[in-house]
Amino acid sequence: MARMLLRDSDIYPVALRELSVLRISDVTSQMRRVTLTGEQLRPFISGDVPVAEFRSTGFDDHIKLYFPYPGQSEVLLPAQRAGRLDFGTGTRPVMKSYTVRRWDRDKAKLDVDFVRHGTGVATTWAYRCAVGDRIHISGPGRSLGLPLSTDWLLLIGDETALPAIGRCLEELPEGYRAQVLIEVPDHHHEQELPTAADVTITWIHRHEAEPGQLLHETVTGLDWWPGVAFAWVAAEAQAVRRIRWHLLEDRGVPKEALHHVGYWRRREVRARRDDPSLPDIDAAEKLPGIRFQAMANLATPFAIRAAASLGLAELIARGVDDLDRLAHHTGSDPAALGKLLRYLTAVEILSRTPQGAYRLTELGEFLAHEIVTDRLDLNGAEARQDLAFADLLDAVRGDGGTHHGSGLQGAPLREDPSFQHSLLDQAGKQAQFFAPALASSAALSRVTHLLVHADPAHVIAREVLRRHEEMRLTLVAHPAQAAPLRAALDESLTETAQHAQVQVIDQQDTSARSGTALPDAVLFVQQLSRLADADAVRALRQAAQGVRRRGLVLVLEAPVDAVMPEEDSAAADLRDLALYGGGQRTDDEYRGIFESAGMRVTGADVAGQGNIVYVLEPQV
């Protein structure tokens, strides 16, 4: 089940901005603060795309900074699209993520702190830049609020987390309790961290110990305060995982009360011979033949998904690193698992020590991320839908479309209760990245009763009621999804009054729908991609007939770029074609469907990265 969030979320359209260095100062001898400013922090026009003002309300918001490849002077930049950036299919820009240490909206000033270390593109720029130098940034795309509904806050991090920790402490209200554990190389990295809150700060000096080792030991020996805690952890990736396991398993911290992120990874950095302060980045593309073989090979994606489903990466990272113990913990046949491990080693997801123990490579580290394993787990909704690619040939030929006899796999999959449960969980997690922006859309400003067709309807209901306290919502659920949806609502809506404003009806229960007052708006969230054109037109017409006079039909979709679609968008388009005979569409194609349904577009709001909320009214 999708877990309840303890931090309010705001979503912003992603924009590329060119700024200049206003001021440079040293917080300590080991941390430099660069203050950026520029007119593009205000609303501006990029080409023909309107760009909203810069926003940052979360203490751990991060932006991306863009740099030239070492040895080059020109910076590769993405193209600005409506609410998103287009990186094309060529060489990727050099981008580094950094925390927004402080944002002054009135003065249009943005502070970014850089830790001093030996070799790195960003830190070298920070210690060489001068007032007036230009730099491009993008983001943040999302801000998370303070978890003030908990009794106390536990902040855990190393020197790279100091900007976020410092901003958090500055923004905590007076009297709120917090424990802060910070591991730094030595006392030169300590800095003043002013706060009005009731805070205990523990500085841990690493010296020669491995990064995160002493931090983990301090967390395990921590005097745990009574009450409900929210834990925030940011440091070296492997250390973060060890601390996360301790908090979840030994301290009993619920997943919804834990935010964790690996800010960096230990790895060997090869410096340029002509400038040891800069890394030697190989920007060359692979040879076409090698690239083609990698693209056509089916073994790797299925092997990676099998590893994700078995939880191999997490086990190996925790020290379960030999074949027999891995087979025991995963319930696998040792000989068969050995073949899988051998292949994962061949494609450099794993490596082996001279003693025969398995280790995660830099690539393999991705498999230890929860968001990645959720996406790849063959028992989950996302991966089960991916299996429909086996039907792609039939779908392209038209042998399995909606009105053809043989049918595609989407329809029977939708009837599977276990799939509906996992789909609700997966959709709820994904909705956290667009539901806040959807709920803030001007399209909902005059809506009093909203009928919702959406897999993550519980997340949308929570975010809508957060901003529209008087609105009533009717959530239309698939029969197999109705019960888990109601359970998810119980977790998402904490106030009795909110529960009274939300009704769940079975999409096949016509008696329930006939007893429901007509809404003044119907919302479809990522539903038309599952329908062939004729079925999408039919659904829109039925929706228009089921609203009050002068009511609205709202459609949230992520249109595919007609000229140069991003790989993920194009892949989702093919998958939905193989599943349902439908697929993603371009903006023009969506508008063509709306017109065929007898509707005109009266508004189009950006809702998160790449998503558009189309506001439809009947044609006069």
Coordinates of C-alpha atoms in Angstrom, one line a residue:
M1 CA 0.0 0.0 0.0
A2 CA 1.3 3.5 -0.8
R3 CA 2.5 5.0 2.4
M4 CA 1.2 8.3 3.9
L5 CA 3.5 11.2 3.6
L6 CA 4.5 13.2 6.7
R7 CA 5.9 16.1 4.6
D8 CA 3.7 18.2 2.4
S9 CA 4.8 18.3 -1.2
D10 CA 4.9 21.1 -3.8
I11 CA 5.7 20.4 -7.4
Y12 CA 7.2 23.0 -9.8
P13 CA 7.7 23.0 -13.6
V14 CA 11.4 22.4 -14.3
A15 CA 13.2 25.3 -15.9
L16 CA 16.7 26.1 -17.1
R17 CA 18.0 29.5 -15.9
E18 CA 21.2 31.5 -16.5
L19 CA 22.5 33.2 -13.4
S20 CA 25.6 35.1 -12.4
V21 CA 27.8 35.0 -9.3
L22 CA 26.9 37.9 -7.0
R23 CA 29.1 37.1 -4.0
I24 CA 31.7 34.6 -2.8
S25 CA 32.4 33.8 0.9
D26 CA 33.9 31.1 3.0
V27 CA 31.6 29.6 5.7
T28 CA 34.7 27.7 7.0
S29 CA 38.1 26.9 5.6
Q30 CA 36.5 23.8 4.1
M31 CA 33.2 25.1 2.7
R32 CA 32.6 27.9 0.2
R33 CA 29.3 29.8 -0.3
V34 CA 28.5 31.1 -3.7
T35 CA 25.6 33.5 -4.0
L36 CA 23.8 33.5 -7.4
T37 CA 21.4 36.0 -8.8
G38 CA 19.8 37.0 -12.1
E39 CA 16.6 38.1 -13.8
Q40 CA 15.8 34.5 -14.7
L41 CA 15.0 33.8 -11.1
R42 CA 11.9 35.9 -11.9
P43 CA 9.3 34.8 -14.6
F44 CA 10.7 35.0 -18.1
I45 CA 10.3 33.7 -21.6
S46 CA 12.7 31.1 -22.9
G47 CA 12.2 31.0 -26.7
D48 CA 8.4 30.9 -26.9
V49 CA 8.0 29.0 -23.6
P50 CA 6.8 30.9 -20.5
V51 CA 8.9 30.1 -17.4
A52 CA 7.6 30.6 -13.9
E53 CA 9.7 32.2 -11.1
F54 CA 12.2 30.2 -9.1
R55 CA 10.7 28.5 -6.1
S56 CA 12.3 26.6 -3.2
T57 CA 10.5 26.0 0.1
G58 CA 12.0 22.7 1.3
F59 CA 15.2 22.6 3.4
D60 CA 16.6 19.7 1.3
D61 CA 15.6 21.1 -2.1
H62 CA 18.3 20.5 -4.7
I63 CA 19.2 22.1 -8.0
K64 CA 21.4 21.0 -10.9
L65 CA 24.4 23.1 -12.0
Y66 CA 25.7 22.7 -15.5
F67 CA 29.5 22.7 -16.3
P68 CA 31.6 22.3 -19.4
Y69 CA 33.3 19.0 -20.0
P70 CA 36.9 19.3 -18.5
G71 CA 39.1 20.7 -21.2
Q72 CA 36.2 22.3 -23.0
S73 CA 34.8 25.8 -22.8
E74 CA 31.2 25.4 -24.1
V75 CA 28.5 24.0 -21.8
L76 CA 26.1 21.4 -23.1
L77 CA 22.6 22.4 -22.1
P78 CA 19.1 20.8 -22.5
A79 CA 16.3 22.5 -24.4
Q80 CA 13.5 24.2 -22.5
R81 CA 10.1 22.7 -23.1
A82 CA 6.8 23.5 -21.3
G83 CA 7.4 22.4 -17.7
R84 CA 10.4 20.1 -18.5
L85 CA 13.8 19.9 -20.1
D86 CA 14.7 18.0 -23.2
F87 CA 18.1 16.4 -23.1
G88 CA 17.9 14.8 -26.6
T89 CA 19.6 11.6 -27.5
G90 CA 23.3 12.8 -27.8
T91 CA 26.0 13.3 -25.2
R92 CA 24.6 14.3 -21.8
P93 CA 25.5 17.6 -20.1
V94 CA 27.8 17.6 -17.1
M95 CA 25.4 18.2 -14.2
K96 CA 25.9 18.2 -10.5
S97 CA 23.2 18.3 -7.8
Y98 CA 23.6 20.8 -4.9
T99 CA 21.3 21.9 -2.1
V100 CA 19.7 25.3 -2.0
R101 CA 21.3 26.5 1.2
R102 CA 19.2 29.7 1.3
W103 CA 16.7 31.4 -1.1
D104 CA 15.8 35.1 -0.7
R105 CA 12.8 35.6 -3.0
D106 CA 12.5 39.4 -2.4
K107 CA 16.2 40.0 -3.3
A108 CA 16.4 37.2 -5.9
K109 CA 19.5 35.7 -4.2
L110 CA 20.3 32.0 -4.1
D111 CA 23.1 30.6 -1.8
V112 CA 24.9 27.3 -2.7
D113 CA 27.5 25.8 -0.4
F114 CA 30.4 23.7 -1.8
V115 CA 32.6 21.3 0.3
R116 CA 36.3 21.6 -0.5
H117 CA 37.8 18.4 -1.8
G118 CA 40.6 17.4 -4.2
T119 CA 39.2 16.6 -7.6
G120 CA 35.7 17.6 -8.9
V121 CA 34.0 19.7 -11.6
A122 CA 31.7 21.6 -9.2
T123 CA 34.1 22.2 -6.3
T124 CA 36.8 23.3 -8.7
W125 CA 34.4 25.8 -10.3
A126 CA 33.4 27.1 -6.9
Y127 CA 37.0 27.8 -5.8
R128 CA 37.9 29.4 -9.2
C129 CA 34.9 31.4 -10.0
A130 CA 34.7 35.2 -9.8
V131 CA 32.0 37.7 -9.2
G132 CA 30.1 38.1 -12.5
D133 CA 30.8 34.6 -13.8
R134 CA 27.7 33.0 -15.5
I135 CA 26.3 29.5 -14.7
H136 CA 23.2 27.6 -15.7
I137 CA 21.0 25.9 -13.1
S138 CA 17.7 23.9 -13.2
G139 CA 15.2 22.8 -10.6
P140 CA 14.1 22.2 -8.0
G141 CA 11.2 20.2 -9.3
R142 CA 9.8 19.4 -5.9
S143 CA 9.8 20.8 -2.4
L144 CA 9.0 18.8 0.7
G145 CA 7.8 20.6 3.9
L146 CA 9.0 20.1 7.5
P147 CA 7.6 17.0 9.2
L148 CA 6.2 19.0 12.1
S149 CA 3.4 16.5 12.8
T150 CA 6.0 14.3 14.6
D151 CA 7.2 14.8 18.1
W152 CA 10.9 15.2 17.2
L153 CA 13.3 15.2 14.3
L154 CA 16.5 13.2 13.8
L155 CA 18.9 14.7 11.3
I156 CA 21.9 12.5 10.3
G157 CA 24.5 13.5 7.8
D158 CA 28.1 14.2 6.8
E159 CA 29.8 17.3 5.6
T160 CA 27.9 17.1 2.3
A161 CA 24.6 17.3 4.2
L162 CA 25.5 20.5 6.1
P163 CA 23.7 22.9 3.8
A164 CA 20.4 21.0 4.1
I165 CA 20.9 20.5 7.9
G166 CA 21.7 24.2 8.3
R167 CA 18.7 25.4 6.4
C168 CA 16.5 22.9 8.3
L169 CA 17.6 24.2 11.7
E170 CA 17.1 27.8 10.6
E171 CA 13.5 27.0 9.5
L172 CA 12.4 24.8 12.5
P173 CA 10.0 26.6 14.8
E174 CA 10.9 27.6 18.3
G175 CA 10.7 24.8 20.8
Y176 CA 10.6 21.9 18.3
R177 CA 12.9 19.2 19.4
A178 CA 15.6 17.8 17.2
Q179 CA 18.7 15.6 17.5
V180 CA 21.5 16.2 14.9
L181 CA 24.4 13.9 14.2
I182 CA 27.0 15.2 11.8
E183 CA 30.2 13.3 10.7
V184 CA 33.0 15.5 9.3
P185 CA 36.6 14.8 8.5
D186 CA 37.9 17.0 11.4
H187 CA 37.1 20.1 13.5
H188 CA 37.9 22.4 10.6
H189 CA 34.6 21.4 9.0
E190 CA 32.4 22.4 12.0
Q191 CA 30.3 25.5 11.5
E192 CA 27.8 27.6 13.4
L193 CA 24.2 26.3 12.9
P194 CA 21.8 28.8 14.4
T195 CA 18.2 27.7 15.3
A196 CA 15.3 28.7 17.4
A197 CA 14.4 25.0 18.0
D198 CA 15.4 22.9 20.9
V199 CA 18.3 21.1 19.3
T200 CA 21.1 18.8 20.4
I201 CA 24.0 18.7 17.9
T202 CA 26.7 16.0 18.0
W203 CA 29.8 16.5 15.9
I204 CA 31.7 13.3 14.9
H205 CA 35.3 13.6 13.6
R206 CA 36.1 10.9 11.1
H207 CA 39.8 11.3 10.8
E208 CA 41.1 8.1 9.2
A209 CA 37.9 6.0 9.6
E210 CA 35.9 5.0 6.5
P211 CA 33.2 7.6 5.6
G212 CA 30.0 6.8 7.5
Q213 CA 31.5 4.2 9.8
L214 CA 31.5 6.4 13.0
L215 CA 28.2 8.0 12.0
H216 CA 26.6 4.5 11.9
E217 CA 28.1 3.6 15.2
T218 CA 26.8 6.8 16.8
V219 CA 23.3 6.2 15.5
T220 CA 23.2 2.6 16.8
G221 CA 24.2 3.9 20.3
L222 CA 21.9 6.9 20.3
D223 CA 19.7 7.6 23.3
W224 CA 16.3 7.4 21.6
W225 CA 13.8 10.0 22.7
P226 CA 10.2 9.1 23.4
G227 CA 7.4 10.0 21.0
V228 CA 7.1 9.8 17.2
A229 CA 10.3 10.6 15.4
F230 CA 11.0 11.6 11.8
A231 CA 14.5 10.6 10.6
W232 CA 16.3 12.4 7.7
V233 CA 19.6 10.7 6.6
A234 CA 22.0 12.0 3.9
A235 CA 25.7 10.9 3.5
E236 CA 27.8 8.5 1.6
A237 CA 25.5 6.0 -0.1
Q238 CA 26.6 2.8 1.6
A239 CA 26.6 4.4 5.0
V240 CA 23.1 5.7 4.4
R241 CA 21.8 2.2 3.6
R242 CA 23.3 0.7 6.8
I243 CA 21.8 3.5 8.9
R244 CA 18.4 3.1 7.1
W245 CA 18.3 -0.6 7.9
H246 CA 19.1 0.1 11.6
L247 CA 16.3 2.7 11.8
L248 CA 13.8 0.5 10.1
E249 CA 14.6 -2.8 11.7
D250 CA 16.1 -2.0 15.1
R251 CA 14.4 1.3 16.0
G252 CA 11.1 0.5 14.4
V253 CA 10.9 3.7 12.4
P254 CA 8.0 3.5 9.9
K255 CA 9.0 3.9 6.2
E256 CA 6.8 7.0 6.0
A257 CA 8.8 8.6 8.8
L258 CA 12.2 8.1 7.1
H259 CA 13.8 10.1 4.3
H260 CA 17.1 8.9 3.1
V261 CA 19.4 9.8 0.2
G262 CA 23.0 8.9 -0.7
Y263 CA 24.6 12.3 -1.5
W264 CA 27.8 10.7 -2.9
R265 CA 29.5 7.4 -3.5
R266 CA 33.0 6.3 -2.7
R267 CA 34.9 5.6 -5.9
E268 CA 38.2 6.2 -7.5
V269 CA 38.3 9.5 -9.5
R270 CA 40.8 9.7 -12.4
A271 CA 42.2 13.2 -12.6
R272 CA 43.3 14.9 -15.8
R273 CA 47.0 15.1 -16.3
D274 CA 47.0 18.7 -17.3
D275 CA 44.8 19.7 -14.3
P276 CA 44.6 17.4 -11.3
S277 CA 41.7 19.4 -9.9
L278 CA 39.4 18.2 -12.7
P279 CA 38.2 14.6 -13.4
D280 CA 39.0 12.9 -16.6
I281 CA 35.5 12.4 -18.1
D282 CA 35.2 10.2 -21.1
A283 CA 32.4 11.9 -23.2
A284 CA 32.9 9.6 -26.2
E285 CA 30.0 7.6 -27.4
K286 CA 30.2 3.8 -27.7
L287 CA 30.8 2.4 -31.1
P288 CA 27.5 1.9 -33.0
G289 CA 27.8 -1.9 -33.2
I290 CA 28.4 -2.2 -29.5
R291 CA 25.5 0.1 -28.7
F292 CA 23.2 -1.9 -31.0
Q293 CA 24.1 -5.2 -29.4
A294 CA 23.5 -3.7 -25.9
M295 CA 20.1 -2.4 -27.1
A296 CA 19.0 -5.7 -28.6
N297 CA 20.1 -8.0 -25.8
L298 CA 17.2 -9.2 -23.7
A299 CA 19.3 -11.1 -21.1
T300 CA 20.5 -8.0 -19.2
P301 CA 17.1 -6.4 -18.5
F302 CA 15.6 -9.7 -17.4
A303 CA 18.6 -10.6 -15.3
I304 CA 18.5 -7.2 -13.6
R305 CA 14.7 -7.6 -12.9
A306 CA 15.3 -11.0 -11.5
A307 CA 18.0 -9.6 -9.2
A308 CA 15.6 -6.8 -8.1
S309 CA 12.8 -9.3 -7.4
L310 CA 15.1 -11.4 -5.3
G311 CA 16.5 -8.4 -3.4
L312 CA 20.1 -9.5 -4.2
A313 CA 21.6 -6.0 -4.0
E314 CA 20.3 -5.2 -0.6
L315 CA 21.5 -8.6 0.7
I316 CA 25.0 -8.2 -0.8
A317 CA 25.2 -4.6 0.6
R318 CA 24.3 -6.0 4.1
G319 CA 27.1 -8.6 4.0
V320 CA 25.2 -11.6 2.7
D321 CA 27.8 -12.0 -0.1
D322 CA 28.4 -15.7 -0.9
L323 CA 26.4 -18.0 -3.1
D324 CA 25.1 -20.4 -0.4
R325 CA 23.8 -17.7 1.9
L326 CA 22.3 -15.7 -1.0
A327 CA 20.5 -18.9 -2.1
H328 CA 19.3 -19.5 1.5
H329 CA 18.0 -15.9 2.0
T330 CA 16.2 -15.8 -1.4
G331 CA 14.9 -19.3 -1.4
S332 CA 16.7 -20.1 -4.7
D333 CA 18.3 -23.1 -6.1
P334 CA 22.1 -22.6 -5.6
A335 CA 23.1 -23.8 -9.0
A336 CA 20.5 -21.7 -10.8
L337 CA 21.3 -18.6 -8.7
G338 CA 25.0 -19.1 -9.5
K339 CA 24.3 -18.7 -13.2
L340 CA 22.4 -15.5 -12.5
L341 CA 25.2 -14.2 -10.4
R342 CA 27.8 -15.2 -13.0
Y343 CA 25.9 -13.2 -15.7
L344 CA 25.5 -10.2 -13.4
T345 CA 29.2 -10.3 -12.9
A346 CA 29.9 -10.5 -16.6
V347 CA 27.9 -7.3 -17.3
E348 CA 29.5 -5.5 -14.4
I349 CA 26.5 -5.3 -12.1
L350 CA 28.5 -7.3 -9.6
S351 CA 32.2 -8.0 -9.0
R352 CA 34.0 -10.7 -7.0
T353 CA 36.7 -10.5 -4.4
P354 CA 39.7 -12.9 -4.5
Q355 CA 37.9 -14.7 -1.7
G356 CA 34.9 -15.3 -3.9
A357 CA 32.5 -12.8 -2.2
Y358 CA 30.2 -10.7 -4.3
R359 CA 30.2 -6.9 -4.3
L360 CA 28.1 -4.3 -5.9
T361 CA 29.8 -2.3 -8.6
E362 CA 29.0 1.4 -9.2
L363 CA 26.3 0.2 -11.6
G364 CA 25.1 -2.4 -9.2
E365 CA 24.6 0.3 -6.5
F366 CA 21.5 1.4 -8.3
L367 CA 19.9 -1.9 -7.6
A368 CA 20.1 -1.1 -3.9
H369 CA 17.8 1.9 -4.2
E370 CA 14.2 1.2 -3.2
I371 CA 12.7 3.3 -6.0
V372 CA 14.7 1.3 -8.6
T373 CA 13.8 -2.1 -7.1
D374 CA 10.1 -1.1 -6.9
R375 CA 10.2 -0.3 -10.6
L376 CA 12.0 -3.5 -11.6
D377 CA 10.5 -6.1 -9.3
L378 CA 8.7 -8.7 -11.5
N379 CA 6.0 -9.0 -8.8
G380 CA 5.1 -5.3 -9.1
A381 CA 2.7 -3.5 -11.4
E382 CA 5.4 -1.7 -13.4
A383 CA 7.4 -4.7 -14.4
R384 CA 4.3 -6.9 -15.0
Q385 CA 3.1 -4.3 -17.5
D386 CA 6.6 -4.3 -19.1
L387 CA 6.1 -8.0 -19.9
A388 CA 3.5 -6.9 -22.4
F389 CA 6.3 -6.0 -24.8
A390 CA 6.2 -9.6 -25.9
D391 CA 2.9 -8.6 -27.6
L392 CA 4.3 -5.6 -29.4
L393 CA 4.4 -7.2 -32.8
D394 CA 0.7 -8.2 -32.6
A395 CA -0.2 -4.7 -31.5
V396 CA 1.7 -3.0 -34.3
R397 CA 0.1 -5.4 -36.8
G398 CA -3.3 -4.6 -35.3
D399 CA -3.9 -8.2 -34.3
G400 CA -4.6 -7.5 -30.7
G401 CA -6.4 -4.1 -30.6
T402 CA -9.4 -3.3 -28.6
H403 CA -11.9 -4.5 -31.2
H404 CA -10.0 -7.5 -32.4
G405 CA -10.7 -11.0 -31.4
S406 CA -7.5 -12.2 -29.9
G407 CA -7.0 -9.3 -27.5
L408 CA -3.9 -8.0 -25.8
Q409 CA -2.7 -8.7 -22.2
G410 CA -3.9 -5.4 -20.7
A411 CA -7.5 -6.3 -20.2
P412 CA -6.9 -9.6 -18.3
L413 CA -4.1 -8.0 -16.4
R414 CA -6.5 -5.3 -15.2
E415 CA -8.8 -7.9 -13.9
D416 CA -6.1 -9.5 -11.7
P417 CA -6.7 -8.4 -8.0
S418 CA -3.0 -8.8 -7.1
F419 CA -2.1 -6.5 -10.1
Q420 CA -4.6 -3.9 -8.9
H421 CA -3.1 -3.9 -5.4
S422 CA 0.4 -3.4 -6.7
L423 CA -0.8 -0.9 -9.3
L424 CA -2.4 1.2 -6.5
D425 CA 0.9 1.2 -4.6
Q426 CA 3.0 2.0 -7.6
A427 CA 0.7 4.7 -8.9
G428 CA 0.5 6.3 -5.4
K429 CA 4.3 6.7 -5.3
Q430 CA 4.4 8.2 -8.7
A431 CA 1.6 10.6 -8.0
Q432 CA 3.6 12.3 -5.3
F433 CA 5.5 14.0 -8.1
F434 CA 2.5 15.5 -9.8
A435 CA -0.5 15.5 -7.5
P436 CA 0.5 18.6 -5.6
A437 CA 0.8 20.6 -8.8
L438 CA -2.5 19.1 -10.1
A439 CA -4.3 20.2 -7.0
S440 CA -2.9 23.7 -7.3
S441 CA -4.0 24.0 -10.9
A442 CA -6.3 26.9 -11.7
A443 CA -8.6 24.4 -13.4
L444 CA -9.9 23.3 -10.0
S445 CA -10.4 26.8 -8.6
R446 CA -14.2 26.8 -9.3
V447 CA -14.9 23.1 -8.9
T448 CA -17.0 22.1 -5.9
H449 CA -17.6 18.4 -6.7
L450 CA -15.0 16.4 -8.6
L451 CA -15.4 12.9 -10.1
V452 CA -12.0 11.3 -10.4
H453 CA -10.8 8.4 -12.7
A454 CA -7.3 7.7 -11.5
D455 CA -5.2 4.8 -10.1
P456 CA -3.7 7.1 -7.4
A457 CA -7.0 8.6 -6.5
H458 CA -6.2 8.5 -2.8
V459 CA -3.1 10.7 -3.3
I460 CA -5.0 13.1 -5.5
A461 CA -7.8 13.3 -2.9
R462 CA -5.4 14.2 -0.1
E463 CA -3.6 16.9 -2.1
V464 CA -6.9 18.4 -3.4
L465 CA -8.4 18.6 0.0
R466 CA -5.2 20.1 1.3
R467 CA -5.8 23.1 -1.0
H468 CA -9.6 23.0 -1.4
E469 CA -11.0 22.2 2.0
E470 CA -14.7 22.4 0.9
M471 CA -14.5 20.3 -2.2
R472 CA -16.4 17.0 -2.5
L473 CA -14.8 14.1 -4.4
T474 CA -16.2 10.9 -5.9
L475 CA -13.5 8.4 -6.7
V476 CA -14.3 5.8 -9.4
A477 CA -12.5 2.6 -8.7
H478 CA -11.9 -0.7 -10.6
P479 CA -13.8 -3.5 -8.7
A480 CA -10.6 -5.1 -7.6
Q481 CA -9.2 -1.8 -6.4
A482 CA -12.1 -0.4 -4.4
A483 CA -11.3 -2.1 -1.1
P484 CA -7.6 -1.3 -1.1
L485 CA -8.4 2.3 -2.3
R486 CA -10.7 2.8 0.8
A487 CA -7.9 1.4 3.0
A488 CA -5.4 3.8 1.4
L489 CA -7.8 6.7 2.0
D490 CA -8.0 5.8 5.7
E491 CA -4.2 6.3 5.8
S492 CA -4.1 9.4 3.6
L493 CA -7.0 11.4 5.2
T494 CA -6.4 11.9 8.9
E495 CA -9.4 14.2 9.6
T496 CA -13.0 12.9 10.0
A497 CA -14.4 15.8 8.0
Q498 CA -12.2 14.9 5.0
H499 CA -13.4 11.3 5.0
A500 CA -17.0 12.6 4.8
Q501 CA -16.1 14.6 1.7
V502 CA -14.8 11.6 -0.2
Q503 CA -16.9 8.8 -1.7
V504 CA -15.6 5.6 -3.5
I505 CA -17.8 4.0 -6.1
D506 CA -17.3 0.9 -8.2
Q507 CA -17.0 1.7 -11.9
Q508 CA -19.2 -1.2 -12.7
D509 CA -21.9 -0.3 -10.0
T510 CA -24.3 1.8 -12.0
S511 CA -26.7 2.0 -9.0
A512 CA -24.1 3.7 -6.9
R513 CA -23.4 6.2 -9.7
S514 CA -27.1 6.9 -10.3
G515 CA -27.5 7.8 -6.7
T516 CA -24.6 10.3 -6.8
A517 CA -25.2 14.0 -7.5
L518 CA -23.8 15.1 -10.8
P519 CA -20.3 16.6 -10.4
D520 CA -19.3 19.9 -11.9
A521 CA -16.0 18.4 -13.2
V522 CA -14.7 15.0 -14.2
L523 CA -10.9 14.3 -14.0
F524 CA -9.1 11.6 -16.0
V525 CA -5.5 11.0 -14.8
Q526 CA -3.3 9.0 -17.2
Q527 CA -6.3 7.0 -18.3
L528 CA -6.6 7.8 -22.0
S529 CA -3.2 6.1 -22.9
R530 CA -4.9 2.8 -22.1
L531 CA -7.6 3.4 -24.7
A532 CA -7.6 3.2 -28.4
D533 CA -8.7 6.5 -30.1
A534 CA -12.4 5.4 -30.5
D535 CA -12.6 4.3 -26.9
A536 CA -11.0 7.5 -25.7
V537 CA -13.5 9.6 -27.6
R538 CA -16.4 7.5 -26.2
A539 CA -15.1 7.9 -22.6
L540 CA -14.8 11.7 -23.0
R541 CA -18.3 12.0 -24.4
Q542 CA -19.7 9.9 -21.6
A543 CA -17.9 12.1 -19.1
A544 CA -19.3 15.3 -20.7
Q545 CA -22.8 13.9 -20.4
G546 CA -22.3 13.1 -16.8
V547 CA -21.4 16.6 -15.5
R548 CA -23.6 19.5 -14.6
R549 CA -24.5 22.1 -17.2
R550 CA -21.3 24.1 -18.1
G551 CA -19.3 21.5 -16.2
L552 CA -15.7 20.7 -17.1
V553 CA -13.8 17.6 -18.2
L554 CA -10.1 17.6 -17.1
V555 CA -7.5 15.3 -18.6
L556 CA -4.0 14.9 -17.2
E557 CA -1.5 13.3 -19.5
A558 CA 2.2 13.6 -20.5
P559 CA 2.2 14.4 -24.2
V560 CA 5.0 12.9 -26.2
D561 CA 7.3 15.3 -28.0
A562 CA 6.3 14.9 -31.7
V563 CA 9.8 15.8 -33.1
M564 CA 12.3 14.3 -30.6
P565 CA 10.6 12.2 -27.9
E566 CA 12.5 11.3 -24.8
E567 CA 13.4 7.6 -24.6
D568 CA 11.3 7.0 -21.4
S569 CA 8.2 8.6 -23.1
A570 CA 8.7 6.6 -26.3
A571 CA 9.1 3.4 -24.3
A572 CA 5.9 4.1 -22.3
D573 CA 4.1 4.7 -25.5
L574 CA 5.1 1.3 -26.9
R575 CA 4.3 -0.4 -23.7
D576 CA 0.8 1.0 -23.6
L577 CA 0.3 0.1 -27.2
A578 CA 1.3 -3.5 -26.5
L579 CA -0.8 -3.6 -23.4
Y580 CA -4.0 -1.9 -24.5
G581 CA -3.8 -1.1 -28.2
G582 CA -3.6 2.6 -27.1
G583 CA -0.5 4.5 -26.1
Q584 CA 0.8 7.9 -25.3
R585 CA 0.0 10.7 -27.7
T586 CA 1.5 14.0 -28.9
D587 CA -0.2 17.2 -27.9
D588 CA -1.8 17.5 -31.4
E589 CA -3.1 13.9 -31.2
Y590 CA -4.7 14.5 -27.8
R591 CA -6.3 17.7 -29.1
G592 CA -7.6 15.7 -32.1
I593 CA -9.3 13.2 -29.8
F594 CA -10.8 16.0 -27.8
E595 CA -12.2 17.6 -31.0
S596 CA -13.6 14.2 -32.1
A597 CA -15.4 14.0 -28.8
G598 CA -17.0 17.3 -29.4
M599 CA -14.9 19.2 -26.9
R600 CA -12.6 22.3 -27.1
V601 CA -9.5 23.0 -25.0
T602 CA -10.1 26.2 -22.9
G603 CA -6.9 25.8 -20.8
A604 CA -3.8 23.8 -20.4
D605 CA -1.8 23.9 -17.1
V606 CA 1.6 22.3 -16.4
A607 CA 1.4 19.8 -13.5
G608 CA 4.8 18.5 -12.7
Q609 CA 7.5 17.6 -15.2
G610 CA 6.0 16.8 -18.6
N611 CA 2.4 16.6 -17.4
I612 CA -0.4 18.8 -18.9
V613 CA -3.9 19.3 -17.4
Y614 CA -6.2 19.9 -20.4
V615 CA -9.4 21.8 -19.5
L616 CA -12.2 20.8 -21.8
E617 CA -15.6 22.2 -22.5
P618 CA -18.3 21.1 -25.0
Q619 CA -18.0 22.9 -28.4
V620 CA -20.7 25.5 -28.9

